[in-house]
Amino acid sequence: MAIDLKKFVLRFIDEASGHLHTVKEGAFLLSSGESTDAQIGEMFRAAHTVKGGARMLKLQSIADVTHQLEEILSELRDKKLAPDQNLGTLILQACDYLSDQLTQLSATDGNNQLPPADVALCERLARASRGEMGHPAQEITSPPMEKQVTALNLDAVDNGLKQASSVRVKLEKLDDLINILGEVVATHDRLEQQVQSLSNLGPRLAHMDAGQLRQQIMQFSRKLKEDFQVQHLQMFELYDVATTIRMLPVSMLFEPVSTQVRELATSLNKQVDCRILGGEIEIDRQLIDRLSEPLTHLLRNAIDHGIGEVTERLELGKSARGTITLTTQQDGRGILLRVEDDGRGLDYPGIRAKAVARGLVDEAVADRLSEMECNELIFHPGFSTSKIVTELSGRGVGLDIVRKTIVSDLQGTLQVHSRAGVGTTFIIRLPISLAMMRILQFEQQNHLFGLAAQYVVEVVKYSRDEIRDIAGRPAIILHNEFIPVISAAELLRIHDRPGSQTQPALANSLLLIIIQNQFGKMAMLVDNLLDERNMMIKPLPKHMQQQSLVSGMVLSPDNQLVSILQVPVLMEMAQKRGQSRATATKPEVRPNAWHVLIVDDSMNTREIEKNVLEAHGYQVTLAEDGFSGLQKARLTQFDAVLTDVEMPVMDGFSLTKALRAEENYQHIPIIIVTSRAKEEDRRRGIQVGADAYIAKGDFEQDSLIETLKMLLC
C-alpha cells in the first residue's frame, strides 16, 4: 500500500524553514568574520537534516542543493576551507533558493511539483567546496538566479508577507486550549448546581428561623464566590491560550524580504545583505499582516537612500556589502522592532533645503532646525530628497504611510536615529496584541474616555496655585520638566451636560494625567479616574473609521461605551492649539535680535523656554544635551546661553566650564535653569562660570527676562 507523503511534506516545510534560519544566521557571521566552530557545526547539522528529509520525501531539487551546501560546511568544519565574505554570500544565495523551493511547496499544499535543481547554483557550490571560488567580484556580483530584476520586485514582498486565511497551529497549543475548556465546563456545571440548590431552598424557607436562613445564605454566597473566582481566572487563562494561537513568529514577516532586498540592491548596482535577529519572537497575526506595507517602505528607503554603491562604500573604508538588520525583542508589555542600515545616514542639509523649497519652513530658520526636527520632516506627505523620480523613489510616498500605520493604526511609536556616514535606525514599539490592551478610563463631564496605558506616565494632583502661566500657557513643573497643562474638556470640546457640576470640596484640587509620546509630554486635566484594566478593544463601525481621534471602543463594567482616544492625535491637537496662541501673541523677531542658545534634555522645557524668549523678541536655537550645545556654540556665536544641569552625555556644569574655556564665550552671559535648588549646587554653578542660577521651582518668566536683559545690556 502506497504511503501518502503529502502530510509529511507539510511538516517538513516547517522544520526545514527553522533549519535554514540557522544556516542563514551562520552565513551572516561568516560574511562578517565572526563565525565560530560551534556555529559552523550547527550549520552543518541543519543542512544535513534538511538533505535527509528531502531525500526521504523525494524532493530531489532541495536534496541536490543541500548536498552541495553540506559539502561546503563539512570543509569549513574540518578547516579545509577558510571562512570569508564571499563564501558567506554564496551560502545565503543557496538558502534563498531553498526558501523559494519551500514556498512553492507550501503554495501547492505539499504536492511535489518542484522543477529540477538550479544547475548553475549547484556548480558554484561544488566549486566552492573544492576551494575554487574564482575572482571575488565575479562571485559576489553574479545573481543567484537568472531573472529580470526591477525596482518593482519589492512589491512582491507586500503580497508575500500577507498571510493566508488559515494558519497552522502547534498541537500543544490546541491541547492547552482543550484542557482549559474542560475546566471551564466543569466550573459552569458547579455554578448550575448552585442555582439548582437555590431553587430547592425555596420550599424550605417557611420552616427555617432567621438563624438557619442566615447560615444557608452565607454558605451559598461563599460557594458561589469561590466558583466565580475560579471561573474568572479560567476565563483569563482561556483568553491567554486562545491569543497564543493567533501569535506567529516574526520571521514569517522578515524572512521573505531577504531575497528581494538583495535582488533590488543588485538592480541599483549595490550589494546588500538582510540580517534577521529575534525572528523566533511571536506577535499577533494582525500585526504581521499590517506591518508588511510599512516594512516594505522602510526597506526601499534603506536600499535607495541609505546604502551606497560599492565604490562609494569602499572609498569610505566600509565593506563592499551593505547590511540591513531587522531585530525583534520583547519590550515590557510590547514588542520592539528595529530596522537598521549601515549606510550614509540621513542627509540633513538636503532635508533642510527641501523643506524650504516646499514651503514647510522659512529659509531664515532652516539652518537652526535640530536633527530631531529634521527627522520629523521626512514623514511629511510628499517629502523626498531624491533628485529624480524613479519607479522606486522621488514621489514622496512611503514614510508618511509608515507613520500613519505604526502610530495611528497600530497604537505604536516610531523613532529615528541617524549618524552621517554610520547609518540610520528606525525604532518601532508596538503592543503585543491589538485585540486586548491595558486601558486607563477617565470621566470628563459625564463622558467616558480611555487611554492606552502605554502612553500614560503617571497621574498626579496639583492645586490651582501650583499651575504657572508660562509664555501664555498653563504649565506645571514635574521631575525637572516644564509640562504644559490642557483641559480634556477644552481639547475635546465637551460642553457640560445638565446636572454636571464640580464638587466644591475638590474645586481647588486638579487631577492631571501625564501622557507622552516620542515628541514630549502633556498634562491633561480630567474630572475623575475610573479604572485601569486589560480590556477587549472593539473596532469602530466602517463609517467612523476615517476619523483619527478615536481608535476603538470598550465596554465598561456597567455596559457603557468608552471611547479610546489616540494619544498622538491628542498631543498634535494640543500642540496646534498652543502654536495658534503663540502665533497670536509673539512679536516679529528683529534681524538684529539677541540670539540665545537653550540647552535642555526635556523637549517640553526647551519649547516652553523658547516660547518665553521668542515672545519677547529673542532669536532662539535649541540643543538637547550639553555636548550638542557645545558643538552648536562652537559653530555659531550666541549672545547668551540658558542651560539645564541634569542632562545625558554632558551636564550643565560641564558645559558651562567648557564654554568658559572658549575664548569667544569667556564674557557671554550663561544662565543655569534647573530644579536643583540646594545652596551647594548654586555655589558650584557660580564656580564653573554661570552668571545666574534660577531654580525651576521659583521660575517666573518675567524674572528670567529681566535677568537676561540685565546681563546683556
XYZ file of C-alpha atoms in Angstrom:
713
model
C 0.000 0.000 0.000
C 1.473 3.370 -1.078
C 2.052 5.948 1.619
C 0.635 9.445 1.113
C 3.677 11.679 1.682
C 1.721 14.947 1.493
C 1.192 15.381 5.239
C 4.871 14.635 5.871
C 5.879 17.245 3.271
C 3.870 19.928 5.093
C 5.624 19.051 8.342
C 8.984 19.054 6.510
C 8.334 22.635 5.294
C 8.065 23.916 8.871
C 11.122 22.001 10.081
C 13.267 22.920 7.071
C 12.409 26.625 7.485
C 13.812 26.534 11.016
C 16.978 24.769 9.891
C 17.500 27.256 7.044
C 17.207 30.090 9.543
C 20.116 28.530 11.471
C 22.210 28.305 8.287
C 21.389 31.920 7.341
C 22.391 33.271 10.742
C 25.705 31.424 10.461
C 26.225 32.735 6.922
C 25.908 36.326 8.164
C 28.562 35.600 10.774
C 30.782 34.064 8.074
C 30.438 37.221 5.986
C 31.396 39.438 8.911
C 34.264 37.210 10.089
C 32.544 36.450 13.411
C 31.815 32.746 12.898
C 32.829 30.120 15.460
C 33.466 26.396 15.205
C 30.283 25.747 17.186
C 28.237 27.888 14.781
C 29.653 26.074 11.740
C 28.843 22.752 13.409
C 25.215 23.848 13.907
C 25.006 24.949 10.263
C 26.348 21.585 9.097
C 23.854 19.624 11.197
C 20.977 21.801 9.986
C 21.906 21.316 6.310
C 22.390 17.557 6.867
C 18.922 17.259 8.435
C 17.263 19.133 5.560
C 19.055 16.937 2.996
C 17.995 13.733 4.731
C 14.359 14.802 4.984
C 14.260 15.958 1.358
C 15.657 12.674 0.077
C 13.170 10.634 2.088
C 10.281 12.681 0.664
C 11.654 12.556 -2.913
C 12.239 16.328 -3.029
C 15.237 15.951 -5.322
C 15.926 19.610 -6.148
C 16.117 20.501 -2.436
C 18.250 17.408 -1.723
C 20.726 18.259 -4.514
C 21.336 21.834 -3.345
C 21.559 20.936 0.355
C 24.022 18.171 -0.514
C 26.382 20.695 -2.123
C 25.762 23.095 0.770
C 26.603 20.320 3.236
C 29.885 19.692 1.378
C 30.960 23.313 1.862
C 30.050 23.259 5.549
C 31.894 19.958 6.007
C 35.044 21.500 4.541
C 34.648 24.541 6.781
C 34.146 22.333 9.835
C 37.303 20.343 9.006
C 39.325 23.568 8.487
C 39.941 22.733 4.819
C 38.241 25.960 3.781
C 38.731 29.384 5.346
C 35.520 31.332 6.082
C 35.206 34.642 4.239
C 32.624 37.108 2.981
C 32.300 35.568 -0.500
C 31.606 32.130 0.932
C 29.001 33.549 3.293
C 27.283 35.323 0.402
C 27.176 32.116 -1.674
C 25.638 30.194 1.246
C 22.991 32.924 1.604
C 22.179 32.593 -2.102
C 21.726 28.847 -1.640
C 19.449 29.444 1.368
C 17.379 31.892 -0.672
C 16.954 29.269 -3.399
C 15.896 26.655 -0.860
C 13.445 29.086 0.752
C 11.866 29.665 -2.665
C 11.503 25.908 -3.103
C 9.768 25.596 0.277
C 7.447 28.486 -0.635
C 6.452 26.702 -3.847
C 5.796 23.508 -1.893
C 3.646 25.379 0.607
C 1.655 27.072 -2.179
C 0.739 23.645 -3.625
C -0.190 22.226 -0.183
C 2.684 19.766 -0.250
C 2.312 18.433 -3.805
C 5.803 17.740 -5.154
C 5.847 19.729 -8.386
C 9.300 21.284 -7.976
C 11.488 21.830 -11.046
C 14.994 20.273 -11.205
C 17.710 21.900 -9.124
C 19.430 25.043 -10.427
C 22.439 23.577 -12.228
C 24.463 26.816 -12.170
C 23.961 27.210 -8.424
C 24.924 23.588 -7.733
C 28.058 24.031 -9.852
C 29.098 27.183 -7.964
C 28.563 25.393 -4.645
C 30.589 22.393 -5.832
C 33.480 24.610 -6.992
C 33.385 26.473 -3.674
C 33.637 23.218 -1.706
C 36.800 22.422 -3.716
C 38.252 25.857 -2.953
C 37.669 27.136 -6.497
C 35.585 30.207 -5.768
C 37.185 32.244 -8.573
C 37.534 36.035 -8.548
C 35.643 37.542 -5.597
C 33.948 40.261 -7.619
C 32.626 37.708 -10.086
C 31.168 35.563 -7.323
C 29.606 38.456 -5.459
C 28.013 40.325 -8.307
C 26.514 37.385 -10.169
C 22.888 36.931 -9.187
C 21.836 33.526 -7.873
C 19.089 33.009 -10.431
C 18.565 34.259 -13.968
C 15.600 36.566 -13.876
C 14.879 40.178 -14.675
C 15.325 42.348 -11.600
C 13.429 45.623 -11.396
C 12.628 48.110 -8.711
C 9.101 46.774 -8.589
C 10.264 43.362 -7.383
C 9.951 44.559 -3.817
C 6.209 45.000 -4.374
C 6.025 41.225 -4.265
C 7.213 41.385 -0.681
C 3.976 43.030 0.399
C 1.921 40.254 -1.171
C 4.255 37.583 0.140
C 4.012 38.847 3.678
C 0.210 38.784 3.740
C -0.816 35.592 5.471
C -3.421 33.179 4.158
C -6.871 32.879 5.683
C -5.699 29.851 7.686
C -2.654 29.153 9.840
C -1.003 26.035 11.186
C -1.295 25.674 14.946
C 1.072 23.632 17.086
C -0.605 20.607 18.631
C 0.433 21.535 22.168
C -1.406 24.867 21.834
C -4.621 23.055 20.913
C -4.091 20.626 23.802
C -3.791 23.552 26.237
C -6.935 25.126 24.804
C -8.963 21.907 25.125
C -7.757 21.312 28.693
C -8.794 24.794 29.827
C -12.132 24.488 28.052
C -12.740 21.300 30.017
C -12.043 23.138 33.280
C -14.381 25.979 32.265
C -17.178 23.499 31.505
C -16.658 21.801 34.898
C -16.880 25.160 36.697
C -20.012 26.018 34.736
C -21.578 22.737 35.909
C -20.813 23.650 39.515
C -22.484 27.040 39.027
C -25.563 25.303 37.635
C -25.637 23.122 40.731
C -25.532 26.254 42.884
C -28.541 27.670 41.008
C -30.402 24.368 41.475
C -29.582 24.375 45.192
C -31.005 27.876 45.473
C -34.199 26.739 43.725
C -34.529 23.786 46.116
C -34.133 26.145 49.056
C -37.381 27.972 48.242
C -39.912 25.410 49.561
C -37.972 25.051 52.826
C -37.834 28.749 53.672
C -41.127 28.647 55.584
C -39.748 26.073 58.041
C -36.500 27.985 58.826
C -35.858 30.504 61.539
C -33.739 33.614 60.986
C -30.504 31.922 62.122
C -30.915 28.935 59.811
C -31.794 31.208 56.891
C -28.710 33.375 57.522
C -26.498 30.261 57.636
C -27.918 28.916 54.362
C -27.468 32.256 52.609
C -23.873 32.648 53.856
C -22.994 29.103 52.791
C -24.487 29.651 49.329
C -22.744 33.029 48.995
C -19.345 31.541 49.951
C -19.583 28.685 47.434
C -20.830 30.991 44.694
C -17.956 33.432 45.291
C -15.362 30.629 45.203
C -16.735 29.198 41.948
C -16.963 32.658 40.390
C -13.328 33.435 41.282
C -12.202 30.136 39.775
C -14.142 30.841 36.583
C -12.733 34.372 36.452
C -9.162 33.003 36.480
C -10.048 30.305 33.973
C -11.519 32.831 31.536
C -8.334 34.910 31.609
C -6.251 31.769 31.124
C -8.526 30.733 28.258
C -8.028 34.120 26.625
C -4.248 33.885 27.016
C -4.116 30.457 25.381
C -6.526 31.470 22.606
C -4.390 34.545 21.941
C -1.224 32.455 21.565
C -2.928 30.541 18.752
C -3.034 33.799 16.769
C 0.609 34.502 17.559
C 3.095 33.791 14.782
C 6.903 34.073 14.729
C 8.017 37.411 13.350
C 10.321 35.508 10.977
C 7.206 34.997 8.825
C 7.264 38.772 8.333
C 11.016 39.189 7.892
C 12.372 36.162 6.053
C 10.540 36.667 2.725
C 12.262 40.045 2.315
C 15.876 38.850 2.425
C 15.930 37.594 -1.170
C 14.041 40.606 -2.502
C 16.395 43.005 -0.723
C 19.465 41.580 -2.448
C 17.735 41.458 -5.853
C 16.591 45.078 -5.592
C 20.079 46.135 -4.466
C 21.593 44.363 -7.479
C 19.302 46.307 -9.823
C 20.702 49.516 -8.280
C 24.350 48.374 -8.573
C 24.538 47.816 -4.819
C 25.329 44.800 -2.644
C 23.129 44.369 0.414
C 22.565 41.563 2.913
C 19.484 41.422 5.117
C 20.142 40.069 8.616
C 17.329 38.882 10.911
C 17.666 38.770 14.701
C 14.956 37.608 17.110
C 12.864 36.003 14.380
C 11.551 33.409 16.824
C 9.624 36.004 18.872
C 5.880 35.681 18.326
C 3.482 38.571 17.677
C -0.207 38.898 16.859
C -1.164 37.696 13.385
C -2.953 41.033 12.805
C 0.310 42.893 13.407
C 2.152 40.719 10.898
C -0.470 41.496 8.256
C -0.454 45.249 8.956
C 3.339 45.608 9.219
C 4.084 44.304 5.735
C 3.469 47.611 3.960
C 5.467 49.883 6.315
C 8.316 47.362 6.379
C 8.385 47.372 2.570
C 8.678 51.171 2.503
C 11.424 51.214 5.143
C 13.455 48.654 3.198
C 13.030 50.554 -0.049
C 14.182 53.697 1.698
C 17.218 51.968 3.212
C 18.330 50.456 -0.106
C 17.733 53.515 -2.281
C 18.710 56.358 0.070
C 20.783 54.686 2.788
C 23.139 52.072 1.320
C 25.690 53.481 -1.116
C 27.159 51.808 -4.183
C 30.204 49.559 -3.867
C 32.754 52.199 -4.921
C 31.272 54.778 -2.559
C 31.408 52.382 0.401
C 34.979 51.314 -0.349
C 36.096 54.965 -0.526
C 34.652 55.475 2.976
C 36.547 52.469 4.338
C 33.425 50.303 4.613
C 32.910 46.769 3.329
C 31.583 46.447 -0.210
C 28.386 44.830 1.036
C 25.909 46.880 2.994
C 23.823 45.305 5.752
C 20.203 45.887 6.743
C 19.464 44.367 10.152
C 15.909 43.562 11.246
C 15.763 42.996 15.002
C 12.857 41.982 17.234
C 12.849 41.864 21.033
C 10.394 41.904 23.910
C 9.998 45.363 25.447
C 7.986 45.213 28.656
C 4.352 44.878 27.644
C 5.108 45.267 23.945
C 7.396 44.476 21.031
C 10.428 46.459 19.861
C 11.322 46.311 16.141
C 14.493 47.880 14.736
C 15.211 48.426 11.039
C 18.862 49.427 10.827
C 21.219 50.044 7.907
C 24.947 50.802 7.833
C 24.659 53.343 5.043
C 25.066 57.078 4.575
C 22.748 58.317 7.295
C 20.113 60.994 6.733
C 21.092 63.943 4.540
C 20.214 66.746 6.974
C 21.375 69.629 4.701
C 19.276 68.129 1.893
C 16.269 67.769 4.214
C 16.522 71.412 5.298
C 16.850 72.589 1.684
C 13.867 70.507 0.574
C 11.771 71.793 3.488
C 12.484 75.381 2.398
C 11.747 74.561 -1.264
C 8.380 73.057 -0.329
C 7.493 75.960 1.948
C 7.416 73.852 5.116
C 9.860 76.158 6.966
C 11.185 79.663 6.437
C 14.638 79.945 4.957
C 15.676 82.187 7.859
C 15.161 79.394 10.414
C 16.055 76.344 8.293
C 19.677 76.238 9.439
C 18.548 76.226 13.068
C 16.381 73.098 12.665
C 17.623 70.388 15.016
C 18.237 66.834 13.826
C 15.099 65.748 15.680
C 13.039 68.346 13.807
C 14.566 67.177 10.515
C 13.675 63.595 11.432
C 10.067 64.713 11.766
C 10.077 66.388 8.332
C 10.848 63.162 6.449
C 7.419 61.803 7.454
C 5.597 64.733 5.839
C 3.372 63.596 2.913
C 5.095 64.126 -0.421
C 8.506 64.811 1.135
C 11.521 63.347 -0.706
C 15.149 64.407 -1.100
C 15.606 62.280 -4.221
C 16.780 64.399 -7.158
C 14.971 62.266 -9.757
C 11.683 60.415 -9.876
C 12.013 56.664 -10.496
C 9.898 53.560 -10.015
C 11.422 53.288 -6.556
C 11.628 56.808 -5.137
C 11.252 60.526 -5.668
C 7.478 60.699 -5.327
C 7.488 61.352 -1.579
C 5.163 58.424 -0.929
C 6.266 55.972 1.731
C 7.369 57.270 5.100
C 4.091 59.103 5.680
C 2.357 55.726 5.242
C 4.810 54.202 7.713
C 3.967 56.874 10.319
C 0.198 56.525 9.819
C 0.242 52.723 10.054
C 2.538 52.478 13.069
C 1.208 55.370 15.151
C -2.437 55.768 14.166
C -3.484 52.258 13.127
C -1.330 50.064 15.372
C -1.150 52.266 18.509
C 2.651 52.224 18.396
C 5.512 54.704 18.406
C 8.155 55.431 15.776
C 11.573 56.991 16.331
C 14.501 57.740 14.028
C 18.193 57.877 14.899
C 20.815 58.702 12.299
C 24.522 59.493 12.111
C 26.205 60.774 8.974
C 28.357 58.073 7.417
C 27.294 55.477 10.014
C 23.675 54.661 9.175
C 20.034 55.101 10.131
C 17.829 53.207 12.576
C 14.038 53.206 12.718
C 12.751 52.028 16.124
C 9.160 50.779 16.271
C 7.369 49.958 19.534
C 4.099 48.066 19.303
C 1.629 46.363 21.653
C 1.814 42.548 21.570
C -1.855 42.347 20.584
C -4.384 44.724 19.050
C -7.390 42.832 20.417
C -6.647 43.270 24.149
C -4.927 46.313 25.628
C -4.486 47.855 29.057
C -6.784 50.884 29.221
C -6.904 53.760 31.724
C -10.505 55.026 31.892
C -11.476 58.547 32.964
C -14.584 60.680 33.096
C -14.962 64.198 31.795
C -18.287 65.948 32.392
C -20.185 62.637 32.353
C -18.461 61.444 29.166
C -16.367 58.274 29.415
C -12.975 58.014 27.712
C -9.991 55.687 27.745
C -6.246 55.963 27.046
C -3.862 53.157 26.126
C -1.765 52.689 29.275
C 1.475 52.598 27.282
C 1.141 56.370 26.740
C 0.388 57.197 30.390
C 3.395 58.214 32.515
C 1.642 58.893 35.814
C -1.375 60.526 37.429
C -0.819 63.483 39.787
C -2.843 66.010 41.778
C -1.944 69.699 41.806
C -3.589 72.678 43.444
C -4.608 75.600 41.266
C -1.934 77.736 42.911
C 0.768 75.377 41.583
C -0.227 75.934 37.944
C 2.068 78.525 36.363
C 1.480 80.796 33.385
C 4.480 80.358 31.105
C 4.532 82.007 27.678
C 0.770 82.451 27.875
C 0.114 78.771 28.578
C -0.595 76.969 31.884
C 2.153 74.548 32.908
C 3.457 72.557 35.870
C 6.963 71.667 36.955
C 7.306 67.901 37.437
C 10.567 65.954 37.793
C 12.720 68.803 36.474
C 10.442 69.390 33.467
C 8.018 72.090 32.403
C 4.878 70.246 31.280
C 2.035 72.148 29.579
C -1.454 71.675 31.028
C -4.631 71.478 28.953
C -8.170 70.623 29.964
C -9.663 67.490 28.404
C -12.967 69.355 28.111
C -11.289 72.161 26.161
C -9.280 69.801 23.975
C -12.255 67.550 23.186
C -14.722 70.476 23.013
C -17.083 68.907 25.529
C -19.974 71.002 26.770
C -21.418 70.446 30.230
C -24.358 68.091 30.424
C -27.289 69.054 32.652
C -26.540 68.254 36.261
C -22.779 68.025 35.728
C -21.091 70.049 38.446
C -17.702 70.090 40.091
C -17.776 69.320 43.774
C -16.900 72.433 45.801
C -14.529 70.483 48.074
C -12.444 69.463 45.079
C -12.606 72.770 43.211
C -9.016 73.651 44.135
C -7.634 70.138 43.526
C -6.782 69.323 39.904
C -6.430 65.748 38.648
C -3.826 65.528 35.871
C -2.986 62.558 33.627
C 0.588 62.878 32.329
C 0.736 61.430 28.809
C 3.633 61.301 26.399
C 4.854 60.187 23.006
C 8.294 60.487 21.433
C 7.855 64.244 20.974
C 7.103 65.279 24.528
C 4.678 65.241 27.461
C 1.368 66.853 28.309
C -0.703 67.109 31.499
C -4.393 66.556 30.727
C -6.886 67.863 33.273
C -9.779 65.425 33.887
C -12.690 65.151 36.329
C -12.329 61.568 37.624
C -10.320 58.402 37.175
C -12.489 55.306 36.832
C -10.381 52.183 36.292
C -7.319 50.612 34.705
C -7.505 47.074 33.358
C -6.926 44.844 30.327
C -9.900 45.295 28.015
C -11.115 43.903 24.699
C -10.979 46.616 22.022
C -13.974 46.802 19.706
C -13.271 48.323 16.263
C -15.261 51.319 15.105
C -18.026 50.910 12.502
C -16.785 51.390 8.946
C -18.461 54.775 8.530
C -16.496 56.080 11.563
C -13.075 54.647 10.789
C -11.921 57.679 8.800
C -11.778 59.905 11.884
C -8.437 59.781 13.688
C -9.159 60.773 17.285
C -10.926 57.584 18.452
C -9.227 54.240 17.743
C -11.932 51.938 19.124
C -14.431 51.306 21.899
C -14.590 49.212 25.071
C -17.454 48.314 27.375
C -17.314 49.497 30.978
C -18.379 47.102 33.797
C -21.855 48.705 33.749
C -22.107 48.231 29.941
C -21.432 51.825 28.919
C -19.434 52.540 25.771
C -15.985 54.066 26.390
C -14.157 55.850 23.541
C -10.439 55.006 23.319
C -8.579 58.193 22.394
C -5.482 58.278 20.200
C -2.795 59.918 22.351
C -0.596 61.014 19.388
C -3.624 62.790 17.888
C -4.418 64.429 21.251
C -0.827 65.649 21.514
C -0.958 67.050 17.983
C -4.249 68.857 18.705
C -2.804 70.367 21.879
C 0.360 71.437 20.057
C -1.615 73.186 17.303
C -3.751 74.946 19.896
C -0.602 76.126 21.687
C 1.027 77.237 18.435
C -2.028 79.293 17.463
C -1.857 81.094 20.811
C 1.882 81.678 20.464
C 1.479 83.000 16.913
C -1.180 85.427 18.050
C 0.995 86.888 20.813
C 4.545 86.510 19.508
C 6.115 89.693 18.129
C 8.179 89.500 14.978
C 11.830 88.662 15.643
C 14.060 91.522 14.501
C 17.037 90.708 12.245
C 19.439 92.094 14.864
C 17.713 90.410 17.837
C 19.763 88.801 20.596
C 20.499 85.146 19.733
C 20.114 82.753 22.691
C 21.077 79.066 22.920
C 18.767 76.911 25.103
C 20.217 73.578 26.253
C 17.898 71.075 27.972
C 17.242 67.352 27.535
C 13.484 67.827 28.070
C 11.687 68.763 24.859
C 8.847 70.328 26.830
C 11.219 72.559 28.775
C 13.098 73.582 25.631
C 9.902 74.520 23.821
C 8.420 76.424 26.757
C 11.606 78.433 27.350
C 11.810 79.062 23.614
C 8.234 80.411 23.587
C 9.014 82.687 26.534
C 12.065 84.199 24.830
C 10.519 84.476 21.371
C 7.505 86.208 22.895
C 9.941 88.937 23.961
C 11.665 89.222 20.568
C 14.680 86.944 21.078
C 16.065 84.613 18.420
C 16.428 81.071 19.808
C 18.379 77.901 18.946
C 17.795 74.612 20.797
C 20.121 71.782 21.858
C 19.111 68.520 23.562
C 22.222 67.942 25.724
C 25.449 69.598 26.812
C 27.615 68.049 24.103
C 25.226 69.107 21.330
C 25.047 72.577 22.874
C 28.832 72.865 22.931
C 29.070 71.819 19.272
C 26.477 74.417 18.249
C 28.168 77.104 20.323
C 31.455 76.446 18.503
C 29.742 76.771 15.113
C 27.616 79.843 15.944
C 28.325 82.845 18.123
C 25.422 83.207 20.593
C 24.722 86.265 22.720
C 23.583 84.202 25.764
C 23.191 80.591 26.878
C 20.430 79.022 29.041
C 21.238 75.505 30.264
C 19.816 72.791 32.483
C 22.093 70.777 34.813
C 20.904 67.152 34.636
C 21.484 66.041 31.027
C 22.945 62.975 29.313
C 26.405 62.966 27.680
C 27.444 66.318 29.232
C 25.714 68.069 32.146
C 25.160 71.803 32.518
C 28.092 72.360 34.911
C 30.489 70.711 32.448
C 29.006 72.666 29.547
C 29.406 75.964 31.403
C 33.017 75.147 32.260
C 33.752 74.118 28.645
C 32.185 77.302 27.265
C 34.230 79.480 29.606
C 37.343 77.780 28.222
C 36.386 79.020 24.751
C 37.863 82.456 24.058
C 34.701 83.883 22.463
C 32.480 82.706 25.362
C 34.505 83.999 28.306
C 32.224 87.024 28.737
C 28.935 85.741 27.263
C 26.045 85.501 29.807
C 25.325 81.918 30.901
C 22.182 81.232 32.966
C 21.545 77.882 34.636
C 17.835 76.983 34.930
C 17.378 73.781 36.935
C 15.319 72.056 39.622
C 18.444 71.607 41.792
C 17.883 74.320 44.363
C 20.439 73.368 47.048
C 22.932 76.020 48.086
C 25.942 73.843 47.168
C 24.531 73.466 43.633
C 24.187 77.234 43.341
C 27.768 77.712 44.526
C 29.048 75.120 42.061
C 27.174 76.819 39.220
C 28.774 80.144 40.041
C 32.215 78.493 40.451
C 32.168 76.985 36.938
C 31.277 80.385 35.482
C 27.473 80.816 35.440
C 26.242 84.417 35.656
C 22.864 83.465 37.159
C 21.260 80.406 38.741
C 17.451 80.073 38.572
C 15.640 77.197 40.300
C 12.672 75.881 38.316
C 10.623 75.753 41.492
C 10.992 79.550 41.712
C 10.670 80.054 37.960
C 8.910 83.212 36.829
C 9.138 84.195 33.179
C 9.331 87.904 33.999
C 12.264 87.231 36.299
C 14.053 85.273 33.559
C 13.537 88.061 31.014
C 14.702 90.751 33.459
C 17.798 88.713 34.345
C 18.616 88.186 30.679
C 18.155 91.865 29.840
C 20.352 92.907 32.741
C 23.188 90.558 31.685
C 23.003 91.512 28.000
C 22.861 95.298 28.456
